[in-house]
Amino acid sequence: MIEKAKAGNEQAFTFLIETYKNYVYQVIYPVLRNEKDAEDALQEVWMKLFDALPQYTGQGFKTWLARIAMNHAIDMRRKKQRLREVVEEQLETEKVEDTEKLLLKKESKEVVHRRLQEMPENYRDVITAYYIREKSYKEIAHEQNIEVKTVETKLYRARVWMKKHWREEDFS
């Protein structure tokens, strides 16, 4: 059968697959320890066997087949481990970057809150309501019991005050 398969007989090759599929699976599974990975590896081993069959010299077919299967399973496990390490490294890098961003954001908020304390109170209230609490002009007017036009005026004057008293470098 092996000689017929070597000569290109598809039925002979199919017979080899049917004869040895359980044996090859038993070689692969302990290395990969995952049913799906073992099934994938099994299919790939048959492709490798098909390519390698012309080089088979006729001694110990079962041992030769087991060596092909074992080597392929080991390669798959190594590749999977390397991929896992790359993913873990990427996740760790992202975690560090996220932590840095959170710290910078927290620091920036603290700087802004400190700087807001320097503002005149009537400007601080409207700036805080509009930019930090994200209230509308109408909501601010209602909360402070003033007209919407007064809110607009206070925001305008607060912005002018900030441009006059603050520099961008003060916040970095």
CSV table of C-alpha atoms in Angstrom, one decimal:
chain,number,residue,atom,x,y,z
A,1,MET,CA,0.0,0.0,0.0
A,2,ILE,CA,2.8,2.4,0.9
A,3,GLU,CA,4.5,1.8,-2.5
A,4,LYS,CA,1.2,2.4,-4.3
A,5,ALA,CA,0.7,5.6,-2.3
A,6,LYS,CA,4.3,6.7,-3.1
A,7,ALA,CA,3.5,6.1,-6.8
A,8,GLY,CA,0.5,8.6,-6.5
A,9,ASN,CA,-2.4,6.2,-6.0
A,10,GLU,CA,-5.0,8.2,-4.2
A,11,GLN,CA,-6.9,5.2,-2.9
A,12,ALA,CA,-3.8,3.8,-1.4
A,13,PHE,CA,-3.0,7.1,0.3
A,14,THR,CA,-6.6,7.3,1.6
A,15,PHE,CA,-6.2,3.7,3.0
A,16,LEU,CA,-3.0,4.9,4.8
A,17,ILE,CA,-4.9,7.8,6.4
A,18,GLU,CA,-7.7,5.5,7.5
A,19,THR,CA,-5.3,2.9,8.9
A,20,TYR,CA,-3.1,5.3,10.8
A,21,LYS,CA,-5.4,8.3,11.8
A,22,ASN,CA,-6.0,7.1,15.3
A,23,TYR,CA,-2.4,6.3,15.8
A,24,VAL,CA,-1.2,9.7,14.6
A,25,TYR,CA,-3.9,11.4,16.8
A,26,GLN,CA,-2.5,9.5,19.8
A,27,VAL,CA,0.9,10.8,19.0
A,28,ILE,CA,-0.2,14.4,18.5
A,29,TYR,CA,-2.7,14.9,21.3
A,30,PRO,CA,-0.4,14.6,24.3
A,31,VAL,CA,1.8,17.3,22.9
A,32,LEU,CA,-0.9,19.8,22.1
A,33,ARG,CA,-3.5,18.8,24.8
A,34,ASN,CA,-6.3,20.4,22.9
A,35,GLU,CA,-8.8,18.4,20.8
A,36,LYS,CA,-9.2,21.1,18.1
A,37,ASP,CA,-5.5,21.8,17.8
A,38,ALA,CA,-4.9,18.1,17.6
A,39,GLU,CA,-7.5,17.7,14.8
A,40,ASP,CA,-5.9,20.6,12.9
A,41,ALA,CA,-2.5,19.2,13.3
A,42,LEU,CA,-3.7,15.8,12.2
A,43,GLN,CA,-4.9,17.3,8.8
A,44,GLU,CA,-1.6,19.1,8.4
A,45,VAL,CA,0.4,15.9,9.2
A,46,TRP,CA,-1.4,14.2,6.3
A,47,MET,CA,-0.4,17.0,3.9
A,48,LYS,CA,3.2,16.8,5.2
A,49,LEU,CA,3.1,13.0,4.8
A,50,PHE,CA,1.9,13.4,1.2
A,51,ASP,CA,4.8,15.7,0.4
A,52,ALA,CA,7.4,13.6,2.3
A,53,LEU,CA,6.2,10.1,1.0
A,54,PRO,CA,8.5,10.1,-2.1
A,55,GLN,CA,11.5,10.3,0.3
A,56,TYR,CA,10.4,7.4,2.4
A,57,THR,CA,13.0,4.6,2.2
A,58,GLY,CA,10.9,1.6,3.3
A,59,GLN,CA,12.1,1.1,6.9
A,60,GLY,CA,9.7,1.5,9.9
A,61,PHE,CA,6.8,3.4,8.3
A,62,LYS,CA,4.9,3.7,11.6
A,63,THR,CA,8.0,5.2,13.3
A,64,TRP,CA,8.7,7.5,10.4
A,65,LEU,CA,5.1,8.7,10.4
A,66,ALA,CA,5.2,9.2,14.2
A,67,ARG,CA,8.3,11.3,13.9
A,68,ILE,CA,6.6,13.6,11.3
A,69,ALA,CA,3.5,13.9,13.5
A,70,MET,CA,5.5,14.5,16.7
A,71,ASN,CA,7.8,17.2,15.1
A,72,HIS,CA,4.7,18.9,13.6
A,73,ALA,CA,2.9,18.9,17.0
A,74,ILE,CA,6.0,20.3,18.7
A,75,ASP,CA,6.3,23.1,16.1
A,76,MET,CA,2.6,23.9,16.5
A,77,ARG,CA,3.0,24.1,20.3
A,78,ARG,CA,6.0,26.4,20.1
A,79,LYS,CA,4.3,28.6,17.6
A,80,LYS,CA,1.2,28.8,19.9
A,81,GLN,CA,3.4,29.6,22.9
A,82,ARG,CA,5.3,32.4,21.0
A,83,LEU,CA,1.9,33.9,19.9
A,84,ARG,CA,0.7,33.7,23.5
A,85,GLU,CA,3.8,35.5,24.7
A,86,VAL,CA,3.5,38.2,22.0
A,87,VAL,CA,-0.2,38.8,23.0
A,88,GLU,CA,0.7,38.9,26.7
A,89,GLU,CA,3.4,41.4,26.0
A,90,GLN,CA,1.1,43.5,23.9
A,91,LEU,CA,-1.6,43.4,26.7
A,92,GLU,CA,1.0,44.4,29.3
A,93,THR,CA,2.2,47.3,27.1
A,94,GLU,CA,-1.4,48.5,26.6
A,95,LYS,CA,-2.0,48.2,30.3
A,96,VAL,CA,1.0,50.3,31.1
A,97,GLU,CA,0.0,52.9,28.5
A,98,ASP,CA,-3.6,53.0,29.8
A,99,THR,CA,-2.3,53.5,33.3
A,100,GLU,CA,0.0,56.3,32.1
A,101,LYS,CA,-2.9,58.0,30.3
A,102,LEU,CA,-5.1,57.8,33.4
A,103,LEU,CA,-2.4,59.3,35.6
A,104,LEU,CA,-1.8,62.1,33.1
A,105,LYS,CA,-5.5,62.8,32.9
A,106,LYS,CA,-5.8,62.8,36.7
A,107,GLU,CA,-2.8,65.1,36.9
A,108,SER,CA,-4.3,67.4,34.3
A,109,LYS,CA,-7.6,67.6,36.1
A,110,GLU,CA,-5.8,68.5,39.4
A,111,VAL,CA,-3.9,71.3,37.6
A,112,VAL,CA,-7.1,72.6,36.1
A,113,HIS,CA,-9.0,72.5,39.5
A,114,ARG,CA,-6.1,74.3,41.2
A,115,ARG,CA,-6.0,76.9,38.5
A,116,LEU,CA,-9.8,77.4,38.7
A,117,GLN,CA,-9.4,78.4,42.3
A,118,GLU,CA,-7.4,81.4,41.1
A,119,MET,CA,-10.3,82.7,39.1
A,120,PRO,CA,-12.8,85.2,40.4
A,121,GLU,CA,-15.7,83.2,41.9
A,122,ASN,CA,-18.4,84.5,39.5
A,123,TYR,CA,-16.3,83.3,36.5
A,124,ARG,CA,-15.3,80.1,38.2
A,125,ASP,CA,-18.9,79.1,38.8
A,126,VAL,CA,-19.9,79.5,35.2
A,127,ILE,CA,-16.7,78.0,33.8
A,128,THR,CA,-17.1,74.9,36.1
A,129,ALA,CA,-20.8,74.5,35.2
A,130,TYR,CA,-20.2,74.9,31.4
A,131,TYR,CA,-16.9,73.1,30.8
A,132,ILE,CA,-16.6,70.6,33.7
A,133,ARG,CA,-20.2,69.6,34.5
A,134,GLU,CA,-21.1,70.2,30.8
A,135,LYS,CA,-24.3,72.1,31.5
A,136,SER,CA,-26.1,74.2,28.9
A,137,TYR,CA,-26.5,77.9,29.1
A,138,LYS,CA,-30.2,77.4,30.0
A,139,GLU,CA,-29.4,75.0,32.8
A,140,ILE,CA,-26.7,77.3,34.2
A,141,ALA,CA,-29.1,80.2,34.1
A,142,HIS,CA,-31.8,78.2,35.9
A,143,GLU,CA,-29.3,77.0,38.6
A,144,GLN,CA,-27.8,80.4,39.2
A,145,ASN,CA,-31.2,82.2,38.9
A,146,ILE,CA,-29.9,84.5,36.1
A,147,GLU,CA,-30.8,85.2,32.5
A,148,VAL,CA,-29.2,83.1,29.6
A,149,LYS,CA,-27.7,86.3,28.2
A,150,THR,CA,-26.0,86.9,31.6
A,151,VAL,CA,-24.5,83.4,31.3
A,152,GLU,CA,-23.2,84.2,27.8
A,153,THR,CA,-21.6,87.4,29.1
A,154,LYS,CA,-20.0,85.7,32.1
A,155,LEU,CA,-18.5,83.0,29.9
A,156,TYR,CA,-17.2,85.6,27.5
A,157,ARG,CA,-15.6,87.6,30.3
A,158,ALA,CA,-14.3,84.4,32.0
A,159,ARG,CA,-12.6,83.4,28.7
A,160,VAL,CA,-11.0,86.8,28.4
A,161,TRP,CA,-9.8,86.6,32.0
A,162,MET,CA,-8.3,83.2,31.3
A,163,LYS,CA,-6.5,84.4,28.2
A,164,LYS,CA,-5.1,87.3,30.1
A,165,HIS,CA,-4.0,85.4,33.2
A,166,TRP,CA,-3.1,81.9,32.0
A,167,ARG,CA,-0.6,80.5,29.6
A,168,GLU,CA,-0.7,77.1,28.0
A,169,GLU,CA,2.6,76.2,29.6
A,170,ASP,CA,1.0,76.5,33.0
A,171,PHE,CA,-1.0,73.4,32.3
A,172,SER,CA,1.7,71.1,31.0
